[in-house]
Each structure stands twice: as structure tokens, then as C-alpha cells.
Amino acid sequence: MRVNLLCMFTGNSAADDVQIYKRELRLALDAEAMGFDRVMAVEHHFTDYAFFPDNAQFLSYVAAKTSTIELFPAAFILPWNDPVRVAEKAAMLDHLSDGRVVLGLGRGLARVEFDAFRQSMAESRDRFDEAAAMVLEALETGFIQGDGPHYVQPRVEIRPRPFRSFRDRSYMVGTSPTSIDMAARLGLGAMKFAAAPWEYAVDEVNQYRANFTAHHGTTAPPLVTGDVMICHRDDRRGEELARVHARDYFVSVLSHYELLSDHFKETLGSYAHYASMAEAMRGTSEEESFEGYLSANLWGDPARIIDQLAKRRELLGDFELGVAVNFGDIDFEQARSSLRLFAERVLPELKCWNTEATDAV
């Protein structure tokens, strides 16, 4: 089972941007020696929710300081980036790391980011579909071109040329059923962040696997899940910390994505799933929503976390895991201690699990 460190670069009221970047980098550089398989890095802009505008640049630094850990931009948000530049960055990072890159692609969700990039959220689905096909073809053939309504791109060679095929190391980050369906059609692995109890994802994940096989005649790769996590030797203290810091992060999620707003109705064609979700959340107390969020993520002592993950595996079948430990206003030494304890007590157990992409029960 692959287990990855997820770097998110969230704001912290007790640290400035310089400290936050130094701390996240320190965790990333510790991950290889701890036994993690990949360093995952998000792309977000402009707010305390996450300010990480260039994950390829960050991962190129990690590449120079490591030798085996894989490097996973999770993800390049295509509507905010020119597809030529995405293909170039992926190819170049792969050269710098001797072929250790895992490609992640995403569509984006926050209105504040779309507005600042002068992009229409209503176009995001079409832009993603068009750009993703261009990028994936470019990384296989070495040439990029496009004649769609959003990207009229003359045929040009990508240099440096692709280091090796990305066919079995490419993913799409998605929460909505339409995004997961697109991942299946494009032959991409799927990644979902822990946002609600995993029971709600079972049918969607099984449908993704069925669609993947129907389109490509082969088994889909394991789902990648992304969690915030607090691992503590004292189970009760682990829960106490999670109820403070996971709540802080949950509130920032609600704010950054405006998940209680009705603005998604304005872009119903592209964000119908989120319009329905926002309506449901407005009819639910914040406390009830947070309890669902907390139950989906990881917290407690090592035994509890292993049990949480075993139950997830019963629901979803085999999966891969990404964990973030530096979020909310958590003390950095507490975040480091959480990561070390997880690496010492939980990671060895997970490495013994088979990953054969079995269907969920």
C-alpha cells in the first residue's frame, strides 16, 4: 500500500509565511527517510486556506534533496494554467527527478481563485476536459496541439522531451461524480479528499472502477484518499487536538470554497453537485457537518487510526493514502511528533496490506 505525505501550506495565526514554508519543507524532506512513498503538493492561491502557487517549483527542490521518494503535484489546476506550461513543467520535473513524478490534474472549485485568474467558473469543466486531453497526449507523444474553443494551440514539441510515459502514473483530483467519471474516461487514477463519511462514496467509487474497465479493458488503479491527521500516543488527547485543529481546517474549507453559499447555482452545468451539496449543508447544523467531516479523517492513537483505515478498506476496497499533519493552528512540533509516530507505528502495518485494486464490498 502506498502512503504519501500531503503538503498543504495552510495559514497559521502563530506563524508567518516564511515560517510556514520552512516548516512544510522540513516535513517534506523528512518523508523519504520515514518511509513514505510520495510527497504530494496541492495548488492553491491567495488565502490562508492554502497558499501554494507552484507545486512543481517546490517539488523540484524536494527532488534535489531526495533520491527515491516520488513527487506528486496534486494537482495542476488546469483552468488556471496554460496546458503547454503544464506539460513542460511535468516533463522538466520528471527529468530533474530521474523519472519520479506522478502527474495530478484538477479542475478547481473556489470562486476567489477563478476570479483572481480572470476565469469563468462556468467554463471550468470544458476547459479541464480540453486541456487534460492535450496535456496527456503531449506527455505521451512529445508534441502538444489543440483546436478547441478554449485552447487553439499550434503543434509544437515539448522540450525537454518526456522522460518516460505517464500512462500509469497520472491522476485526477475530484469530488463530484462528473469529475470521477472523467477520470475513468481519461484512464486516470482518482483521488478524493476526506470530506464526508466514506460510506457516501462507495457507489461512486465502484462506478468509477466499472467505467474505467469499460473504457480501457483493465482494472482501475487504487483510489487515493487525502486526509488531515493527528496521531497521538494518548487516544483521548488525539481526539481533543483533532476537535480543535481539524475544526479550524474545516471552517477554512467552508470559507474558501463558500460551501454554504448559493453561488454554485450560477454555474449549475459545471457545479451541479456542489449546488446540491451546499443546499444540503445549509439545512444541517455546522456541528453535525463537522462531526461527519471528523469521522472521515484520521485522529487518535495508532491503534485507532489503523482501525479507521481498515474500516475504510472494507468499504472502498484497496486504496492509497495521503496524510497532512500541518494544518489549522496546530503547533509545528506537535505536527512533527504526529508524523513520526504515524511513521513508526502505523506505516509498517499499512505496508503489509495488499494493494490489488479489489472492488469495494
XYZ file of C-alpha atoms in Angstrom:
361
model
C 0.000 0.000 0.000
C 1.394 3.392 -0.951
C 1.306 6.012 1.799
C 2.082 9.622 0.992
C 2.755 12.891 2.804
C 0.342 15.629 1.753
C 1.735 19.187 1.902
C -0.974 21.875 2.014
C 0.672 25.131 3.205
C -2.240 26.408 5.273
C -2.182 29.629 7.244
C -1.383 29.563 10.967
C -2.127 32.500 13.268
C 1.089 31.814 15.229
C 3.420 31.718 12.189
C 4.202 33.971 9.255
C 4.563 32.827 5.653
C 8.329 32.376 5.968
C 7.912 30.035 8.942
C 5.092 28.099 7.288
C 7.157 27.434 4.171
C 10.217 26.374 6.159
C 8.138 24.028 8.290
C 6.312 22.373 5.407
C 9.587 21.914 3.560
C 11.135 20.305 6.638
C 8.322 17.750 6.771
C 8.651 17.031 3.053
C 12.368 16.387 3.351
C 11.838 14.066 6.339
C 9.275 11.944 4.491
C 11.692 9.820 2.472
C 13.654 8.615 5.497
C 10.393 7.921 7.327
C 9.301 5.504 4.607
C 6.655 7.494 2.766
C 6.214 6.714 -0.924
C 5.321 10.135 -2.288
C 5.301 13.822 -1.409
C 2.017 15.327 -2.579
C 1.683 19.088 -3.065
C -1.545 20.998 -3.710
C -2.023 24.102 -5.861
C -3.893 26.974 -4.211
C -3.701 30.740 -4.260
C -4.469 33.953 -2.374
C -5.922 32.878 1.021
C -4.953 31.265 4.324
C -6.758 28.105 3.264
C -3.607 27.259 1.288
C -1.092 29.483 -0.477
C 0.972 27.266 -2.702
C 1.038 28.727 -6.214
C 3.663 26.498 -7.853
C 3.852 22.904 -6.696
C 6.294 21.924 -9.460
C 8.801 24.512 -8.233
C 8.530 23.216 -4.675
C 8.855 19.590 -5.761
C 11.933 20.354 -7.856
C 13.637 21.456 -4.626
C 12.470 18.267 -2.900
C 13.796 16.259 -5.865
C 17.272 17.723 -5.401
C 17.325 16.810 -1.694
C 15.990 13.248 -2.059
C 16.697 10.164 -4.138
C 13.755 7.742 -4.125
C 10.518 9.371 -2.967
C 8.028 10.128 -5.733
C 6.837 13.675 -6.409
C 3.105 14.217 -6.868
C 1.678 17.627 -7.852
C -1.843 17.084 -6.539
C -2.767 18.823 -8.641
C -2.093 21.194 -11.525
C -5.413 23.066 -11.720
C -5.872 23.206 -15.472
C -8.263 26.170 -15.873
C -5.680 28.366 -14.115
C -2.715 27.164 -16.178
C -1.808 27.105 -19.851
C -1.740 23.433 -20.931
C 1.598 23.948 -22.704
C 3.184 25.114 -19.461
C 1.681 22.197 -17.512
C 3.141 19.680 -19.972
C 6.514 21.436 -19.911
C 6.626 21.588 -16.115
C 5.703 17.925 -15.727
C 8.311 16.819 -18.278
C 11.028 19.024 -16.794
C 10.339 17.924 -13.208
C 10.484 14.320 -14.369
C 13.936 14.918 -15.848
C 15.176 16.677 -12.710
C 13.983 13.802 -10.519
C 15.077 10.925 -12.793
C 11.515 9.873 -13.540
C 9.939 10.177 -10.083
C 6.949 12.385 -10.986
C 3.314 11.391 -10.536
C 1.011 13.665 -12.540
C -2.057 15.142 -10.864
C -4.707 17.177 -12.676
C -7.660 19.090 -11.212
C -10.487 21.438 -12.151
C -10.696 23.881 -9.232
C -13.619 24.930 -7.088
C -13.028 28.246 -5.279
C -14.604 31.364 -6.797
C -11.927 33.587 -5.231
C -9.251 31.802 -7.249
C -11.188 31.765 -10.528
C -12.000 35.478 -10.201
C -8.380 36.424 -9.499
C -7.238 34.468 -12.556
C -9.948 36.178 -14.630
C -11.549 32.827 -15.426
C -15.215 31.883 -15.537
C -16.199 29.000 -13.295
C -18.934 28.189 -15.816
C -16.190 27.252 -18.311
C -14.123 25.153 -15.913
C -15.490 21.770 -16.956
C -14.976 22.392 -20.671
C -11.552 23.931 -20.069
C -10.449 20.987 -17.964
C -11.656 18.384 -20.451
C -9.972 20.142 -23.356
C -6.678 20.885 -21.570
C -6.385 17.458 -19.916
C -6.585 15.675 -23.260
C -3.899 17.985 -24.660
C -1.535 17.534 -21.700
C -1.893 13.758 -21.576
C -1.277 13.393 -25.300
C 1.716 15.737 -25.138
C 3.347 13.713 -22.366
C 3.000 10.547 -24.451
C 3.908 11.869 -27.914
C 6.203 14.774 -27.077
C 4.022 17.192 -29.060
C 1.134 19.385 -27.956
C -1.605 20.804 -30.127
C -5.232 21.833 -29.847
C -8.037 23.245 -31.938
C -10.768 23.542 -29.303
C -12.797 26.601 -28.356
C -10.572 27.450 -25.383
C -7.077 26.384 -26.463
C -6.141 26.933 -30.083
C -2.609 25.588 -29.905
C -0.340 25.128 -32.941
C 1.539 21.837 -32.884
C 4.833 22.303 -31.040
C 7.376 19.961 -29.489
C 7.732 19.726 -25.719
C 11.354 20.200 -24.663
C 12.804 18.593 -22.732
C 11.068 15.658 -24.320
C 9.059 13.458 -21.910
C 11.395 11.349 -19.788
C 9.095 8.291 -19.914
C 5.390 7.510 -20.233
C 2.981 8.952 -17.693
C 0.281 6.447 -18.638
C 0.299 4.537 -15.327
C 1.193 7.433 -13.058
C -1.461 10.078 -13.711
C -4.403 11.042 -11.501
C -7.343 13.398 -11.329
C -8.423 15.083 -8.115
C -12.196 15.166 -7.935
C -15.113 15.183 -5.547
C -18.092 15.353 -7.883
C -19.387 12.298 -9.761
C -18.747 14.044 -13.095
C -15.068 14.533 -12.215
C -14.662 10.906 -11.204
C -16.380 9.826 -14.420
C -13.966 11.968 -16.434
C -11.026 10.351 -14.633
C -12.313 6.957 -15.740
C -12.745 8.072 -19.343
C -9.256 9.576 -19.487
C -7.671 6.499 -17.896
C -6.585 8.431 -14.822
C -6.355 7.292 -11.245
C -8.841 9.050 -8.955
C -8.107 10.999 -5.799
C -10.675 12.146 -3.243
C -10.179 14.234 -0.125
C -11.886 13.103 3.082
C -14.866 15.456 3.212
C -17.757 13.321 4.467
C -18.220 9.795 5.833
C -16.752 7.333 3.354
C -19.983 5.337 3.237
C -21.313 8.022 0.893
C -18.504 7.393 -1.605
C -18.924 3.637 -2.074
C -21.299 3.699 -5.051
C -19.320 6.448 -6.754
C -16.007 4.623 -6.365
C -17.466 1.350 -7.606
C -18.963 3.144 -10.606
C -15.571 4.715 -11.341
C -13.953 1.280 -11.342
C -16.640 -0.141 -13.620
C -16.361 2.801 -16.032
C -12.569 2.573 -16.065
C -12.705 -1.086 -17.023
C -15.384 -0.447 -19.645
C -13.301 2.280 -21.300
C -9.860 0.683 -21.029
C -10.341 -3.057 -20.553
C -8.213 -3.154 -17.422
C -8.554 -2.696 -13.676
C -8.520 0.841 -12.312
C -5.639 1.809 -10.035
C -6.422 2.102 -6.313
C -8.250 5.231 -5.228
C -6.031 7.810 -3.486
C -7.589 9.347 -0.376
C -6.368 12.565 1.246
C -6.798 13.169 4.998
C -5.885 15.591 7.715
C -4.437 13.511 10.535
C -3.427 13.756 14.182
C -1.654 10.715 15.586
C -1.001 10.812 19.340
C 0.138 8.228 21.879
C -2.836 9.154 24.061
C -6.053 8.409 22.166
C -8.158 10.891 24.111
C -5.625 13.672 23.612
C -5.523 12.863 19.905
C -9.269 13.398 19.709
C -9.035 16.655 21.670
C -6.423 18.016 19.266
C -8.445 16.912 16.252
C -11.552 18.632 17.560
C -9.628 21.897 17.695
C -7.388 21.791 14.624
C -9.492 19.718 12.244
C -12.356 22.096 13.076
C -10.143 25.087 12.250
C -9.327 23.498 8.920
C -12.963 22.525 8.287
C -14.054 26.123 8.841
C -11.393 27.307 6.383
C -12.712 24.799 3.818
C -16.235 26.171 4.212
C -14.972 29.731 3.846
C -12.520 29.278 0.960
C -14.946 27.304 -1.185
C -18.059 29.209 0.004
C -19.719 25.860 0.594
C -22.684 27.417 2.402
C -23.294 29.909 -0.409
C -25.815 29.513 -3.204
C -23.423 30.883 -5.840
C -22.907 27.399 -7.313
C -26.407 27.715 -8.774
C -24.976 30.321 -11.144
C -22.695 27.678 -12.655
C -25.103 24.774 -12.380
C -23.869 22.992 -15.501
C -20.339 22.745 -14.139
C -21.029 22.549 -10.418
C -24.460 20.941 -10.022
C -23.072 18.512 -7.448
C -21.801 21.370 -5.264
C -25.042 23.315 -5.605
C -26.896 20.297 -4.208
C -24.267 19.769 -1.522
C -24.410 23.434 -0.448
C -28.189 23.275 -0.201
C -27.969 20.161 1.967
C -25.320 21.736 4.216
C -27.439 24.857 4.710
C -30.125 22.563 6.101
C -27.682 20.955 8.537
C -26.042 22.452 11.607
C -22.337 23.229 11.403
C -21.766 20.869 14.324
C -23.408 17.970 12.517
C -21.432 18.707 9.350
C -18.203 18.868 11.317
C -18.883 15.536 13.024
C -19.256 13.943 9.609
C -16.035 15.580 8.468
C -14.179 14.486 11.601
C -15.332 10.891 11.195
C -13.973 10.824 7.628
C -10.472 11.927 8.612
C -7.820 10.357 10.846
C -7.165 11.005 14.516
C -6.357 9.228 17.773
C -3.704 6.763 18.805
C -2.017 4.439 16.274
C -4.410 1.565 17.001
C -7.463 3.736 16.343
C -6.001 5.081 13.088
C -5.226 1.563 11.851
C -8.791 0.571 12.711
C -10.198 3.622 10.888
C -8.224 2.725 7.784
C -9.192 -0.950 7.963
C -12.868 0.040 8.030
C -12.292 2.341 5.052
C -10.730 -0.557 3.198
C -13.759 -2.715 3.920
C -15.934 -0.030 2.332
C -13.814 1.024 -0.633
C -11.534 -1.906 -1.356
C -7.808 -1.274 -1.644
C -6.743 2.363 -1.684
C -3.693 4.554 -1.263
C -3.385 7.168 1.434
C -2.163 10.755 1.661
C -1.911 12.357 5.115
C -1.476 16.008 6.084
C -0.276 16.787 9.602
C 0.404 20.540 9.416
C -2.989 22.281 9.314
C -5.138 24.648 11.318
C -3.220 26.333 14.138
C -1.503 23.139 15.225
C 1.860 23.579 16.916
C 4.587 22.550 14.494
C 6.340 20.278 16.982
C 3.011 18.551 17.569
C 2.650 18.096 13.799
C 6.160 16.612 13.557
C 5.505 14.322 16.519
C 2.268 13.169 14.896
C 4.068 12.349 11.653
C 6.900 10.480 13.420
C 4.515 8.402 15.496
C 2.459 7.552 12.415
C 5.636 6.527 10.567
C 6.815 4.371 13.457
C 3.546 2.674 14.466
C 1.048 2.885 11.601
C 3.080 2.957 8.395
C 4.678 -0.507 8.880
C 1.226 -2.040 9.316
C -0.129 -0.381 6.168
C 2.873 -1.527 4.146
C 1.830 -5.110 4.874
C -1.577 -4.601 3.285
C -2.075 -5.981 -0.209
C -2.965 -3.456 -2.908
C -4.559 -5.310 -5.751
C -7.263 -2.756 -6.534
C -10.036 -5.047 -5.299
C -13.610 -3.855 -5.619
C -15.366 -2.494 -2.560
C -17.530 -4.958 -0.667
